[in-house]
Coordinates of C-alpha atoms in Angstrom, one line a residue:
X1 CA 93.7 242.3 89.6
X2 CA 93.0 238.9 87.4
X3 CA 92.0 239.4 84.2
X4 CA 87.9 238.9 83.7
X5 CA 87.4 236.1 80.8
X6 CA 85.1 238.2 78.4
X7 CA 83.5 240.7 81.0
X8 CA 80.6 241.7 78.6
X9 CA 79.4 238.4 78.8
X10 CA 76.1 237.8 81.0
X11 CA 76.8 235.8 84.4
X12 CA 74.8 233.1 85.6
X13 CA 73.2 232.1 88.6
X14 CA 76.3 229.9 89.8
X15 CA 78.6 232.7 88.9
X16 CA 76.8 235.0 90.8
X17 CA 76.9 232.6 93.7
X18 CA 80.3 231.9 93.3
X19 CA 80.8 235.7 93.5
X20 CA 78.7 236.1 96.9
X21 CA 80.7 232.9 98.0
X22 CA 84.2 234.7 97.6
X23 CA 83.0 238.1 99.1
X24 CA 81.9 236.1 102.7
X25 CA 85.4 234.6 102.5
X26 CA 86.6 238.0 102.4
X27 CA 84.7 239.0 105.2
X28 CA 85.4 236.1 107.0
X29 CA 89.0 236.9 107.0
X30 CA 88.4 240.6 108.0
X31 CA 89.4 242.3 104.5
X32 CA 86.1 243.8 104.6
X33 CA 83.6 244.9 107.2
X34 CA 79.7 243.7 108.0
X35 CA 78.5 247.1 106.2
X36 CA 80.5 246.9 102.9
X37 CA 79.7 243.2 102.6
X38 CA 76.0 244.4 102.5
X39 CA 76.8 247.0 99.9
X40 CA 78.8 244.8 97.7
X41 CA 76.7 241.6 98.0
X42 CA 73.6 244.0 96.8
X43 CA 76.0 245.1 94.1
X44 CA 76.4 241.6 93.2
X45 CA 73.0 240.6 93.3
X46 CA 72.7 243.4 90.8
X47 CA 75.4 242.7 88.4
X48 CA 74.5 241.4 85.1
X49 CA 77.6 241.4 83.3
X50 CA 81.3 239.3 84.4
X51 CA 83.1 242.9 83.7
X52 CA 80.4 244.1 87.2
X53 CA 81.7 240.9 89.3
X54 CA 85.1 242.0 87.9
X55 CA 85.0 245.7 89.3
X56 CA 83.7 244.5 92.4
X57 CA 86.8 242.2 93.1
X58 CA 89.7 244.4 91.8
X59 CA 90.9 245.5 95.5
X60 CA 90.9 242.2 96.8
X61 CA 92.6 238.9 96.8
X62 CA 92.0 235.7 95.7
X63 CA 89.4 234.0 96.1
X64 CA 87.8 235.8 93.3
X65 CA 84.5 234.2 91.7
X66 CA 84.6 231.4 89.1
X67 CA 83.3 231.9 85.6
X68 CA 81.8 229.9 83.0
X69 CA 82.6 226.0 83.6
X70 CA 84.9 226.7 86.5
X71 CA 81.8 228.2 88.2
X72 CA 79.6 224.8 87.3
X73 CA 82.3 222.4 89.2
X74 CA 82.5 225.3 92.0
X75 CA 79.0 224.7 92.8
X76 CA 77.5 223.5 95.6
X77 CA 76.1 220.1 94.9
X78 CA 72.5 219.7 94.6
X79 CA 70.6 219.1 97.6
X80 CA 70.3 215.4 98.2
X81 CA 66.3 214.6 98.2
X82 CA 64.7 215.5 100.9
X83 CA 64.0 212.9 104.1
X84 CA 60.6 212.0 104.1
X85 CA 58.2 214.0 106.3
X86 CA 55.8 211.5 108.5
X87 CA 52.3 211.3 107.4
X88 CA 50.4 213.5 109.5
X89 CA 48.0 212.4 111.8
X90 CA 44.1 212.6 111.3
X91 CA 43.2 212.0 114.9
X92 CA 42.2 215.0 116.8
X93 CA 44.4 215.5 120.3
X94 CA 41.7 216.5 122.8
X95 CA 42.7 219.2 125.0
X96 CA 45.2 218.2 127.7
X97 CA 43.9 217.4 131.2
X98 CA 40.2 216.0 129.7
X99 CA 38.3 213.0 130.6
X100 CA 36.6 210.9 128.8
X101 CA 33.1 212.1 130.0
X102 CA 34.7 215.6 128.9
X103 CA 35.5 214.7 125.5
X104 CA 31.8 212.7 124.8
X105 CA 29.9 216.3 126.3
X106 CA 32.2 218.0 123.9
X107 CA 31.3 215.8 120.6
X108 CA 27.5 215.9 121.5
X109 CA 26.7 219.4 122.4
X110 CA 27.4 220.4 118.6
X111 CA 26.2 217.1 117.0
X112 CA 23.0 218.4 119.6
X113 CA 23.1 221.7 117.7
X114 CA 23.1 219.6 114.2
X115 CA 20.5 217.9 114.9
X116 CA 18.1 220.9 116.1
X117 CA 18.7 222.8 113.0
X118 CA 18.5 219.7 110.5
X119 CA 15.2 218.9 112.2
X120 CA 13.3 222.6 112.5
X121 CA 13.9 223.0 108.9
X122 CA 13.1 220.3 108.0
X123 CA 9.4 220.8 109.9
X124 CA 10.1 217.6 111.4
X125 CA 9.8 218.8 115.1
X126 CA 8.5 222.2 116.5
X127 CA 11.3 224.3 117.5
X128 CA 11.2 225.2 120.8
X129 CA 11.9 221.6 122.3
X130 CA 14.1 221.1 119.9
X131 CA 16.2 224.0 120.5
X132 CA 16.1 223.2 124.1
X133 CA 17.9 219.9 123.9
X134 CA 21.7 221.3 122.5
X135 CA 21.0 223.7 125.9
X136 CA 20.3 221.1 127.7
X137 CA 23.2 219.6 127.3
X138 CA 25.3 222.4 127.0
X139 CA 24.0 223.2 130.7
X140 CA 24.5 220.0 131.7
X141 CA 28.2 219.8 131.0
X142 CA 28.8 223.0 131.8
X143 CA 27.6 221.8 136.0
X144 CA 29.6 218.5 135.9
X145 CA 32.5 220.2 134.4
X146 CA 32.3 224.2 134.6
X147 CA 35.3 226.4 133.3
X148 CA 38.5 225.8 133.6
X149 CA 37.7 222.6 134.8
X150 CA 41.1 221.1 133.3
X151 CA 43.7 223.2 135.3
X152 CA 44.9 221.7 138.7
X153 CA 43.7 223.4 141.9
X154 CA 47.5 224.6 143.0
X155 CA 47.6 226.4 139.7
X156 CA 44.9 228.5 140.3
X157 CA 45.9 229.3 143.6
X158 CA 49.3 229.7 142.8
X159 CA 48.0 232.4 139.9
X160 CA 45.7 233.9 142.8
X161 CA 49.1 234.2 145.0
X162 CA 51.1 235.8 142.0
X163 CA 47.8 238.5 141.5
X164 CA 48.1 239.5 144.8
X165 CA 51.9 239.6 145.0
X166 CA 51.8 242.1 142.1
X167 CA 49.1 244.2 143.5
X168 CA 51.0 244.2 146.8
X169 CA 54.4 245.3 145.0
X170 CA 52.6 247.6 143.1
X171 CA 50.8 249.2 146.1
X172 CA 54.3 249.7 147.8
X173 CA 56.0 251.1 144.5
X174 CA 53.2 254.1 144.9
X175 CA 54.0 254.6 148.6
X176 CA 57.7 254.8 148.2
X177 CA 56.8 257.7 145.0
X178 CA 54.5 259.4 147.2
X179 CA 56.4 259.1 150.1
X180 CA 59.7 260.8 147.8
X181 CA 57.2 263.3 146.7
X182 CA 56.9 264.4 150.0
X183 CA 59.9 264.8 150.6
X184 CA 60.7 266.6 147.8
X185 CA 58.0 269.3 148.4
X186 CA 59.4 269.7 152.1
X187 CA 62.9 269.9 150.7
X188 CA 62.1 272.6 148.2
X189 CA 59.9 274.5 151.0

């Protein structure tokens, strides 16, 4: 074992990682297994003192960690700055598959609704017409577009076709149990 400059001493952050540094080349190489790096690296994270690192190291080889200035220069240099993230965007992506039509019924029915409740309490209008023009036009998109208006025909058949697959599979997985039931209760007759 190397001799531990002043283990009483109090280890830094860059010693410790210096430390956890040497144990994964340990592991690396197969000196120790998966399991004791776990118990040793929580050992390390732990320590407080160089004599701590110091036991932790005694039944291995080099690479042991680096202390005091040795540790500094055996640090990982800083992180360079960081690339600059694009500014994100403020327009709104309308769902996928929309028309324009779609997307102008969509923006009105709750400017519609805004409207209404600004109004009635306001006592600007009485509020059963108003009230009856955000339906309106929630109706009226809801007839030229309807639900699920923005998935392709062949999808929803083709989700229709899967449905039925499964119930059919699943229909033939209960005969073939019954049918083994059966057969069981004869065979133990």
């Amino acid at each position: 074992m190397t001799e531990v400059p002043s283990p009483q001493l109090r280890i830094s952050d860059q010693e410790r990682e210096s430390a956890l540094s040497a144990l994964g080349d340990h592991m690396t190489a197969g000196r120790i297994d998966i399991d004791e790096y776990g118990e040793r690296s929580a050992r390390i994270t732990a320590a407080k003192t160089r004599g701590e690192l110091g036991e932790l190291f005694a039944d291995l080889p080099q690479p042991h960690p680096a202390y005091g200035a040795a540790a500094a220069a055996a640090a990982p240099p800083a992180d360079p700055a960081p690339a600059p993230r694009p500014e994100p965007s403020t327009a709104v992506a309308a769902p996928r598959g929309w028309s324009g039509g779609q997307r102008l019924a969509a923006s009105i029915v709750p400017l519609a609704w805004l409207v209404a409740i600004v109004l009635i309490s306001t006592g600007v209008v009485a509020p059963w017409p108003m009230i009856a023009l955000p339906i309106a036009f929630t109706i009226f998109g809801r007839a030229l577009w309807g639900h699920g208006s923005d998935h392709d025909h062949r999808d929803r058949d083709d989700r229709r076709m899967d449905h039925r697959e499964h119930r059919l599979d699943h229909r033939d997985r209960r005969r073939e149990m019954r049918d083994e039931f059966r057969r069981q209760r004869r065979f133990d007759r």
